[in-house]
Amino acid sequence: MSTSVFHARVGALIPEALKRGLQPLLEELKSLQMRIRLLDKEVDAIAPMIYTGSSFRGFEATYGYVTRSLRLVRKLTRTPDVPIHVAGGVADRMGSEELAGFVAAVDDDGATIGVSLYDWDTMTSTAWRAIARLKSS
């Protein structure tokens, strides 16, 4: 499975499952967990699309979502030290509070191997300053 296909599946999983209710979400997560474990032999790192810009507003909501997402990836892989590059979403859809929550969650996690925001053309000066504050940068 290509990385882009994997990202598309993970990125689409939660919103679709929430529309259908909790039980289908749990079933999909079990299936996803099996696929992620198979990927462990094929990939060096996981880059989940932890996009927050259009769904979460404010520091706390963004921080919580990013933190829970990183924990979920580690739980599903059953690999606490799995290399994770956090794809944080569209830069110009995140305000200063969301950017601060994103950066704080990644910093507090302390185990990610990198971050990115989309894309070069939409990166605001606020976004550049926020990611420059990351301890790993």
CSV table of N, CA and C in Angstrom, one decimal:
chain,number,residue,atom,x,y,z
A,1,MET,N,0.9,-1.2,0.0
A,1,MET,CA,0.0,0.0,0.0
A,1,MET,C,0.9,1.2,0.0
A,2,SER,N,0.6,2.2,-0.9
A,2,SER,CA,1.4,3.4,-0.9
A,2,SER,C,1.1,4.3,0.3
A,3,THR,N,2.1,5.1,0.6
A,3,THR,CA,1.9,6.0,1.7
A,3,THR,C,0.7,6.9,1.5
A,4,SER,N,0.5,7.4,0.3
A,4,SER,CA,-0.7,8.3,0.1
A,4,SER,C,-2.0,7.6,0.3
A,5,VAL,N,-2.1,6.3,-0.1
A,5,VAL,CA,-3.3,5.6,0.1
A,5,VAL,C,-3.5,5.4,1.5
A,6,PHE,N,-2.5,5.0,2.3
A,6,PHE,CA,-2.6,4.8,3.7
A,6,PHE,C,-3.1,6.1,4.4
A,7,HIS,N,-2.5,7.2,4.0
A,7,HIS,CA,-2.9,8.5,4.6
A,7,HIS,C,-4.3,8.8,4.3
A,8,ALA,N,-4.8,8.6,3.1
A,8,ALA,CA,-6.1,8.8,2.7
A,8,ALA,C,-7.1,8.0,3.6
A,9,ARG,N,-6.8,6.7,3.8
A,9,ARG,CA,-7.6,5.8,4.6
A,9,ARG,C,-7.7,6.3,6.0
A,10,VAL,N,-6.6,6.7,6.6
A,10,VAL,CA,-6.6,7.1,8.0
A,10,VAL,C,-7.3,8.5,8.1
A,11,GLY,N,-7.0,9.4,7.2
A,11,GLY,CA,-7.6,10.7,7.2
A,11,GLY,C,-9.1,10.7,7.1
A,12,ALA,N,-9.6,9.7,6.3
A,12,ALA,CA,-11.0,9.6,6.1
A,12,ALA,C,-11.8,8.8,7.1
A,13,LEU,N,-11.0,8.0,7.9
A,13,LEU,CA,-11.6,7.1,8.8
A,13,LEU,C,-12.5,7.7,9.9
A,14,ILE,N,-12.0,8.7,10.6
A,14,ILE,CA,-12.8,9.2,11.8
A,14,ILE,C,-14.0,9.9,11.4
A,15,PRO,N,-14.0,10.9,10.5
A,15,PRO,CA,-15.2,11.6,10.1
A,15,PRO,C,-16.3,10.7,9.6
A,16,GLU,N,-15.9,9.7,8.7
A,16,GLU,CA,-16.9,8.8,8.2
A,16,GLU,C,-17.5,7.9,9.3
A,17,ALA,N,-16.7,7.4,10.2
A,17,ALA,CA,-17.1,6.5,11.2
A,17,ALA,C,-18.0,7.3,12.2
A,18,LEU,N,-17.7,8.5,12.5
A,18,LEU,CA,-18.6,9.3,13.4
A,18,LEU,C,-20.0,9.5,12.9
A,19,LYS,N,-20.1,9.5,11.6
A,19,LYS,CA,-21.4,9.7,10.9
A,19,LYS,C,-22.3,8.4,11.1
A,20,ARG,N,-21.6,7.2,11.2
A,20,ARG,CA,-22.2,6.0,11.3
A,20,ARG,C,-22.4,5.5,12.7
A,21,GLY,N,-21.8,6.1,13.7
A,21,GLY,CA,-21.9,5.7,15.1
A,21,GLY,C,-20.7,5.0,15.6
A,22,LEU,N,-20.7,4.8,16.9
A,22,LEU,CA,-19.5,4.3,17.6
A,22,LEU,C,-19.1,2.8,17.2
A,23,GLN,N,-20.1,1.9,17.1
A,23,GLN,CA,-19.7,0.5,16.8
A,23,GLN,C,-19.0,0.3,15.5
A,24,PRO,N,-19.4,0.9,14.4
A,24,PRO,CA,-18.7,0.8,13.2
A,24,PRO,C,-17.3,1.4,13.3
A,25,LEU,N,-17.1,2.5,14.2
A,25,LEU,CA,-15.8,3.1,14.4
A,25,LEU,C,-14.9,2.0,15.0
A,26,LEU,N,-15.4,1.4,16.1
A,26,LEU,CA,-14.6,0.4,16.7
A,26,LEU,C,-14.2,-0.8,15.8
A,27,GLU,N,-15.1,-1.2,15.0
A,27,GLU,CA,-14.8,-2.3,14.0
A,27,GLU,C,-13.7,-1.8,13.0
A,28,GLU,N,-13.9,-0.6,12.5
A,28,GLU,CA,-12.9,-0.1,11.6
A,28,GLU,C,-11.5,0.1,12.2
A,29,LEU,N,-11.5,0.5,13.5
A,29,LEU,CA,-10.2,0.6,14.2
A,29,LEU,C,-9.5,-0.7,14.4
A,30,LYS,N,-10.3,-1.8,14.6
A,30,LYS,CA,-9.7,-3.1,14.7
A,30,LYS,C,-9.1,-3.5,13.4
A,31,SER,N,-9.8,-3.3,12.3
A,31,SER,CA,-9.3,-3.6,11.0
A,31,SER,C,-8.1,-2.7,10.7
A,32,LEU,N,-8.1,-1.5,11.0
A,32,LEU,CA,-7.0,-0.6,10.8
A,32,LEU,C,-5.8,-1.0,11.6
A,33,GLN,N,-6.0,-1.5,12.8
A,33,GLN,CA,-4.9,-2.0,13.6
A,33,GLN,C,-4.2,-3.1,13.0
A,34,MET,N,-4.9,-4.1,12.4
A,34,MET,CA,-4.3,-5.2,11.7
A,34,MET,C,-3.5,-4.7,10.5
A,35,ARG,N,-4.1,-3.7,9.7
A,35,ARG,CA,-3.4,-3.2,8.5
A,35,ARG,C,-2.1,-2.5,9.0
A,36,ILE,N,-2.2,-1.7,10.0
A,36,ILE,CA,-1.0,-1.0,10.5
A,36,ILE,C,0.1,-1.9,10.9
A,37,ARG,N,-0.2,-3.0,11.6
A,37,ARG,CA,0.8,-4.0,12.0
A,37,ARG,C,1.4,-4.6,10.8
A,38,LEU,N,0.7,-4.8,9.7
A,38,LEU,CA,1.3,-5.4,8.5
A,38,LEU,C,2.2,-4.3,7.9
A,39,LEU,N,1.9,-3.1,8.0
A,39,LEU,CA,2.7,-2.0,7.4
A,39,LEU,C,4.0,-1.9,8.1
A,40,ASP,N,4.1,-2.3,9.4
A,40,ASP,CA,5.3,-2.2,10.2
A,40,ASP,C,6.5,-2.8,9.5
A,41,LYS,N,6.3,-3.8,8.7
A,41,LYS,CA,7.4,-4.5,8.0
A,41,LYS,C,7.7,-3.7,6.7
A,42,GLU,N,6.9,-2.8,6.3
A,42,GLU,CA,7.1,-2.2,5.0
A,42,GLU,C,7.5,-0.7,5.1
A,43,VAL,N,7.3,-0.1,6.2
A,43,VAL,CA,7.6,1.4,6.3
A,43,VAL,C,8.6,1.7,7.4
A,44,ASP,N,9.3,2.8,7.3
A,44,ASP,CA,10.2,3.2,8.3
A,44,ASP,C,9.6,4.2,9.3
A,45,ALA,N,8.5,4.8,8.9
A,45,ALA,CA,7.8,5.8,9.8
A,45,ALA,C,6.4,5.9,9.4
A,46,ILE,N,5.6,6.5,10.3
A,46,ILE,CA,4.1,6.7,10.0
A,46,ILE,C,3.9,8.2,10.0
A,47,ALA,N,3.2,8.8,9.0
A,47,ALA,CA,2.9,10.2,9.0
A,47,ALA,C,1.4,10.4,8.9
A,48,PRO,N,0.8,10.3,10.1
A,48,PRO,CA,-0.7,10.4,10.2
A,48,PRO,C,-1.1,11.9,9.8
A,49,MET,N,-2.2,12.0,9.1
A,49,MET,CA,-2.7,13.3,8.8
A,49,MET,C,-3.6,13.8,10.0
A,50,ILE,N,-2.9,14.5,10.9
A,50,ILE,CA,-3.6,15.0,12.1
A,50,ILE,C,-4.0,16.4,11.8
A,51,TYR,N,-5.0,16.6,10.9
A,51,TYR,CA,-5.4,17.9,10.4
A,51,TYR,C,-6.4,18.5,11.5
A,52,THR,N,-6.2,19.7,11.9
A,52,THR,CA,-7.0,20.3,12.9
A,52,THR,C,-7.7,21.6,12.4
A,53,GLY,N,-7.2,22.2,11.4
A,53,GLY,CA,-7.6,23.5,11.0
A,53,GLY,C,-9.1,23.8,10.8
A,54,SER,N,-9.8,22.9,10.3
A,54,SER,CA,-11.2,23.2,10.0
A,54,SER,C,-12.2,22.5,11.0
A,55,SER,N,-11.6,21.7,11.9
A,55,SER,CA,-12.5,21.0,12.8
A,55,SER,C,-12.4,21.4,14.3
A,56,PHE,N,-11.2,21.8,14.7
A,56,PHE,CA,-11.0,22.1,16.1
A,56,PHE,C,-10.6,23.6,16.2
A,57,ARG,N,-11.1,24.3,17.2
A,57,ARG,CA,-10.8,25.7,17.4
A,57,ARG,C,-10.3,25.8,18.8
A,58,GLY,N,-9.2,26.6,18.9
A,58,GLY,CA,-8.7,26.9,20.2
A,58,GLY,C,-7.5,26.0,20.6
A,59,PHE,N,-6.8,26.4,21.6
A,59,PHE,CA,-5.6,25.7,22.1
A,59,PHE,C,-6.0,24.3,22.6
A,60,GLU,N,-6.9,24.3,23.6
A,60,GLU,CA,-7.3,23.0,24.3
A,60,GLU,C,-7.8,22.0,23.3
A,61,ALA,N,-8.7,22.4,22.4
A,61,ALA,CA,-9.3,21.4,21.4
A,61,ALA,C,-8.2,20.8,20.5
A,62,THR,N,-7.3,21.7,20.0
A,62,THR,CA,-6.3,21.3,19.1
A,62,THR,C,-5.3,20.4,19.9
A,63,TYR,N,-4.8,20.8,21.0
A,63,TYR,CA,-3.9,20.1,21.8
A,63,TYR,C,-4.4,18.7,22.1
A,64,GLY,N,-5.7,18.6,22.6
A,64,GLY,CA,-6.3,17.3,22.9
A,64,GLY,C,-6.4,16.4,21.7
A,65,TYR,N,-6.8,16.9,20.6
A,65,TYR,CA,-6.9,16.1,19.4
A,65,TYR,C,-5.5,15.5,18.9
A,66,VAL,N,-4.5,16.4,18.9
A,66,VAL,CA,-3.2,15.9,18.5
A,66,VAL,C,-2.7,14.9,19.5
A,67,THR,N,-2.8,15.2,20.7
A,67,THR,CA,-2.3,14.2,21.8
A,67,THR,C,-3.0,12.9,21.7
A,68,ARG,N,-4.3,12.9,21.6
A,68,ARG,CA,-5.1,11.6,21.4
A,68,ARG,C,-4.7,10.9,20.2
A,69,SER,N,-4.5,11.6,19.1
A,69,SER,CA,-4.2,11.0,17.8
A,69,SER,C,-2.8,10.3,17.9
A,70,LEU,N,-1.8,10.9,18.5
A,70,LEU,CA,-0.5,10.3,18.6
A,70,LEU,C,-0.6,9.1,19.5
A,71,ARG,N,-1.3,9.1,20.6
A,71,ARG,CA,-1.5,7.9,21.4
A,71,ARG,C,-2.2,6.8,20.7
A,72,LEU,N,-3.2,7.2,19.9
A,72,LEU,CA,-3.9,6.1,19.1
A,72,LEU,C,-3.0,5.5,18.1
A,73,VAL,N,-2.2,6.2,17.4
A,73,VAL,CA,-1.2,5.6,16.5
A,73,VAL,C,-0.3,4.6,17.2
A,74,ARG,N,0.2,5.0,18.3
A,74,ARG,CA,1.1,4.1,19.1
A,74,ARG,C,0.3,2.9,19.6
A,75,LYS,N,-0.9,3.1,20.0
A,75,LYS,CA,-1.7,1.9,20.5
A,75,LYS,C,-2.0,1.0,19.3
A,76,LEU,N,-2.4,1.5,18.2
A,76,LEU,CA,-2.7,0.6,17.1
A,76,LEU,C,-1.5,-0.1,16.5
A,77,THR,N,-0.4,0.5,16.6
A,77,THR,CA,0.8,-0.2,16.1
A,77,THR,C,1.4,-1.1,17.1
A,78,ARG,N,1.0,-1.0,18.4
A,78,ARG,CA,1.6,-1.7,19.5
A,78,ARG,C,3.1,-1.5,19.6
A,79,THR,N,3.5,-0.3,19.1
A,79,THR,CA,4.9,0.0,19.1
A,79,THR,C,5.0,1.4,19.8
A,80,PRO,N,5.3,1.5,21.0
A,80,PRO,CA,5.4,2.8,21.7
A,80,PRO,C,6.4,3.8,21.1
A,81,ASP,N,7.4,3.2,20.5
A,81,ASP,CA,8.5,4.1,19.9
A,81,ASP,C,8.4,4.2,18.4
A,82,VAL,N,7.2,3.9,17.8
A,82,VAL,CA,7.1,4.0,16.4
A,82,VAL,C,7.4,5.4,15.9
A,83,PRO,N,8.3,5.5,14.9
A,83,PRO,CA,8.6,6.9,14.4
A,83,PRO,C,7.4,7.5,13.7
A,84,ILE,N,7.0,8.7,14.2
A,84,ILE,CA,5.9,9.4,13.7
A,84,ILE,C,6.3,10.8,13.3
A,85,HIS,N,5.9,11.1,12.0
A,85,HIS,CA,6.0,12.5,11.5
A,85,HIS,C,4.6,13.0,11.5
A,86,VAL,N,4.3,14.1,12.2
A,86,VAL,CA,3.0,14.6,12.3
A,86,VAL,C,2.7,15.6,11.2
A,87,ALA,N,1.7,15.2,10.3
A,87,ALA,CA,1.2,16.1,9.3
A,87,ALA,C,0.1,16.9,9.9
A,88,GLY,N,0.3,18.2,10.1
A,88,GLY,CA,-0.6,19.0,10.9
A,88,GLY,C,-1.7,19.7,10.2
A,89,GLY,N,-1.8,19.6,8.9
A,89,GLY,CA,-2.9,20.2,8.2
A,89,GLY,C,-2.6,21.5,7.5
A,90,VAL,N,-3.6,22.2,7.1
A,90,VAL,CA,-3.4,23.4,6.2
A,90,VAL,C,-3.1,24.6,7.1
A,91,ALA,N,-2.0,25.2,6.9
A,91,ALA,CA,-1.4,26.2,7.8
A,91,ALA,C,-2.4,27.4,7.9
A,92,ASP,N,-2.9,27.9,6.8
A,92,ASP,CA,-3.7,29.1,6.8
A,92,ASP,C,-5.1,28.9,7.4
A,93,ARG,N,-5.4,27.7,7.7
A,93,ARG,CA,-6.7,27.4,8.4
A,93,ARG,C,-6.6,27.3,9.9
A,94,MET,N,-5.4,27.5,10.4
A,94,MET,CA,-5.1,27.5,11.8
A,94,MET,C,-4.7,28.8,12.3
A,95,GLY,N,-5.4,29.3,13.4
A,95,GLY,CA,-5.1,30.5,14.0
A,95,GLY,C,-3.9,30.3,15.0
A,96,SER,N,-3.6,31.4,15.7
A,96,SER,CA,-2.4,31.3,16.6
A,96,SER,C,-2.7,30.4,17.7
A,97,GLU,N,-3.9,30.3,18.2
A,97,GLU,CA,-4.3,29.4,19.3
A,97,GLU,C,-4.1,27.9,18.9
A,98,GLU,N,-4.6,27.6,17.7
A,98,GLU,CA,-4.5,26.3,17.2
A,98,GLU,C,-3.1,25.9,16.9
A,99,LEU,N,-2.3,26.8,16.3
A,99,LEU,CA,-0.9,26.5,16.1
A,99,LEU,C,-0.2,26.3,17.4
A,100,ALA,N,-0.5,27.1,18.4
A,100,ALA,CA,0.1,26.9,19.8
A,100,ALA,C,-0.2,25.5,20.4
A,101,GLY,N,-1.5,25.1,20.2
A,101,GLY,CA,-1.9,23.8,20.7
A,101,GLY,C,-1.2,22.7,20.0
A,102,PHE,N,-1.1,22.8,18.7
A,102,PHE,CA,-0.4,21.8,17.8
A,102,PHE,C,1.1,21.7,18.3
A,103,VAL,N,1.8,22.8,18.4
A,103,VAL,CA,3.2,22.8,18.8
A,103,VAL,C,3.3,22.2,20.2
A,104,ALA,N,2.5,22.7,21.1
A,104,ALA,CA,2.6,22.2,22.5
A,104,ALA,C,2.4,20.7,22.6
A,105,ALA,N,1.4,20.2,21.8
A,105,ALA,CA,1.1,18.7,21.9
A,105,ALA,C,2.3,17.9,21.3
A,106,VAL,N,2.9,18.4,20.2
A,106,VAL,CA,4.1,17.7,19.7
A,106,VAL,C,5.2,17.8,20.6
A,107,ASP,N,5.5,19.0,21.2
A,107,ASP,CA,6.6,19.1,22.2
A,107,ASP,C,6.4,18.3,23.4
A,108,ASP,N,5.2,18.3,23.9
A,108,ASP,CA,4.9,17.4,25.1
A,108,ASP,C,5.0,16.0,24.9
A,109,ASP,N,4.7,15.6,23.6
A,109,ASP,CA,4.8,14.2,23.3
A,109,ASP,C,6.3,13.8,23.3
A,110,GLY,N,7.1,14.6,22.7
A,110,GLY,CA,8.6,14.4,22.8
A,110,GLY,C,9.2,13.3,22.0
A,111,ALA,N,8.4,12.5,21.3
A,111,ALA,CA,8.9,11.4,20.6
A,111,ALA,C,8.7,11.4,19.1
A,112,THR,N,8.1,12.5,18.6
A,112,THR,CA,7.9,12.5,17.1
A,112,THR,C,9.2,12.8,16.4
A,113,ILE,N,9.3,12.4,15.2
A,113,ILE,CA,10.5,12.6,14.4
A,113,ILE,C,10.4,13.9,13.5
A,114,GLY,N,9.3,14.5,13.4
A,114,GLY,CA,9.1,15.7,12.6
A,114,GLY,C,7.7,16.1,12.5
A,115,VAL,N,7.5,17.3,11.9
A,115,VAL,CA,6.2,17.8,11.7
A,115,VAL,C,6.1,18.5,10.4
A,116,SER,N,4.9,18.7,9.9
A,116,SER,CA,4.8,19.5,8.7
A,116,SER,C,3.4,20.2,8.7
A,117,LEU,N,3.3,21.3,8.0
A,117,LEU,CA,2.0,21.9,7.8
A,117,LEU,C,1.9,22.1,6.3
A,118,TYR,N,0.7,22.1,5.7
A,118,TYR,CA,0.5,22.3,4.3
A,118,TYR,C,0.2,23.7,4.0
A,119,ASP,N,0.7,24.3,3.1
A,119,ASP,CA,1.8,24.1,2.3
A,119,ASP,C,2.7,25.3,2.2
A,120,TRP,N,3.7,25.3,1.5
A,120,TRP,CA,4.7,26.4,1.4
A,120,TRP,C,4.0,27.7,1.1
A,121,ASP,N,3.1,27.7,0.1
A,121,ASP,CA,2.4,28.9,-0.3
A,121,ASP,C,1.4,29.4,0.7
A,122,THR,N,0.9,28.6,1.6
A,122,THR,CA,-0.1,29.1,2.5
A,122,THR,C,0.4,29.3,3.9
A,123,MET,N,1.7,29.0,4.1
A,123,MET,CA,2.3,29.2,5.5
A,123,MET,C,2.3,30.7,5.8
A,124,THR,N,1.7,31.0,6.9
A,124,THR,CA,1.7,32.4,7.3
A,124,THR,C,2.9,32.7,8.2
A,125,SER,N,3.2,33.9,8.4
A,125,SER,CA,4.3,34.2,9.3
A,125,SER,C,4.1,33.7,10.7
A,126,THR,N,2.8,33.7,11.2
A,126,THR,CA,2.4,33.1,12.5
A,126,THR,C,2.8,31.6,12.5
A,127,ALA,N,2.4,30.9,11.4
A,127,ALA,CA,2.7,29.5,11.4
A,127,ALA,C,4.2,29.2,11.4
A,128,TRP,N,5.0,30.0,10.6
A,128,TRP,CA,6.4,29.8,10.6
A,128,TRP,C,7.0,30.0,12.0
A,129,ARG,N,6.5,31.0,12.7
A,129,ARG,CA,7.0,31.3,14.1
A,129,ARG,C,6.6,30.2,15.0
A,130,ALA,N,5.4,29.6,14.9
A,130,ALA,CA,5.0,28.6,15.8
A,130,ALA,C,5.8,27.3,15.6
A,131,ILE,N,6.0,26.9,14.4
A,131,ILE,CA,6.8,25.6,14.2
A,131,ILE,C,8.3,25.8,14.5
A,132,ALA,N,8.8,27.1,14.4
A,132,ALA,CA,10.2,27.3,14.8
A,132,ALA,C,10.4,27.2,16.2
A,133,ARG,N,9.3,27.2,17.1
A,133,ARG,CA,9.5,27.1,18.5
A,133,ARG,C,9.5,25.6,18.9
A,134,LEU,N,9.3,24.7,18.0
A,134,LEU,CA,9.4,23.3,18.4
A,134,LEU,C,10.8,22.9,18.9
A,135,LYS,N,10.8,22.2,20.0
A,135,LYS,CA,12.1,21.8,20.6
A,135,LYS,C,12.9,21.0,19.6
A,136,SER,N,12.3,20.2,18.7
A,136,SER,CA,13.1,19.4,17.8
A,136,SER,C,13.5,20.1,16.6
A,137,SER,N,13.1,21.3,16.4
A,137,SER,CA,13.5,22.0,15.2
A,137,SER,C,14.9,22.6,15.2
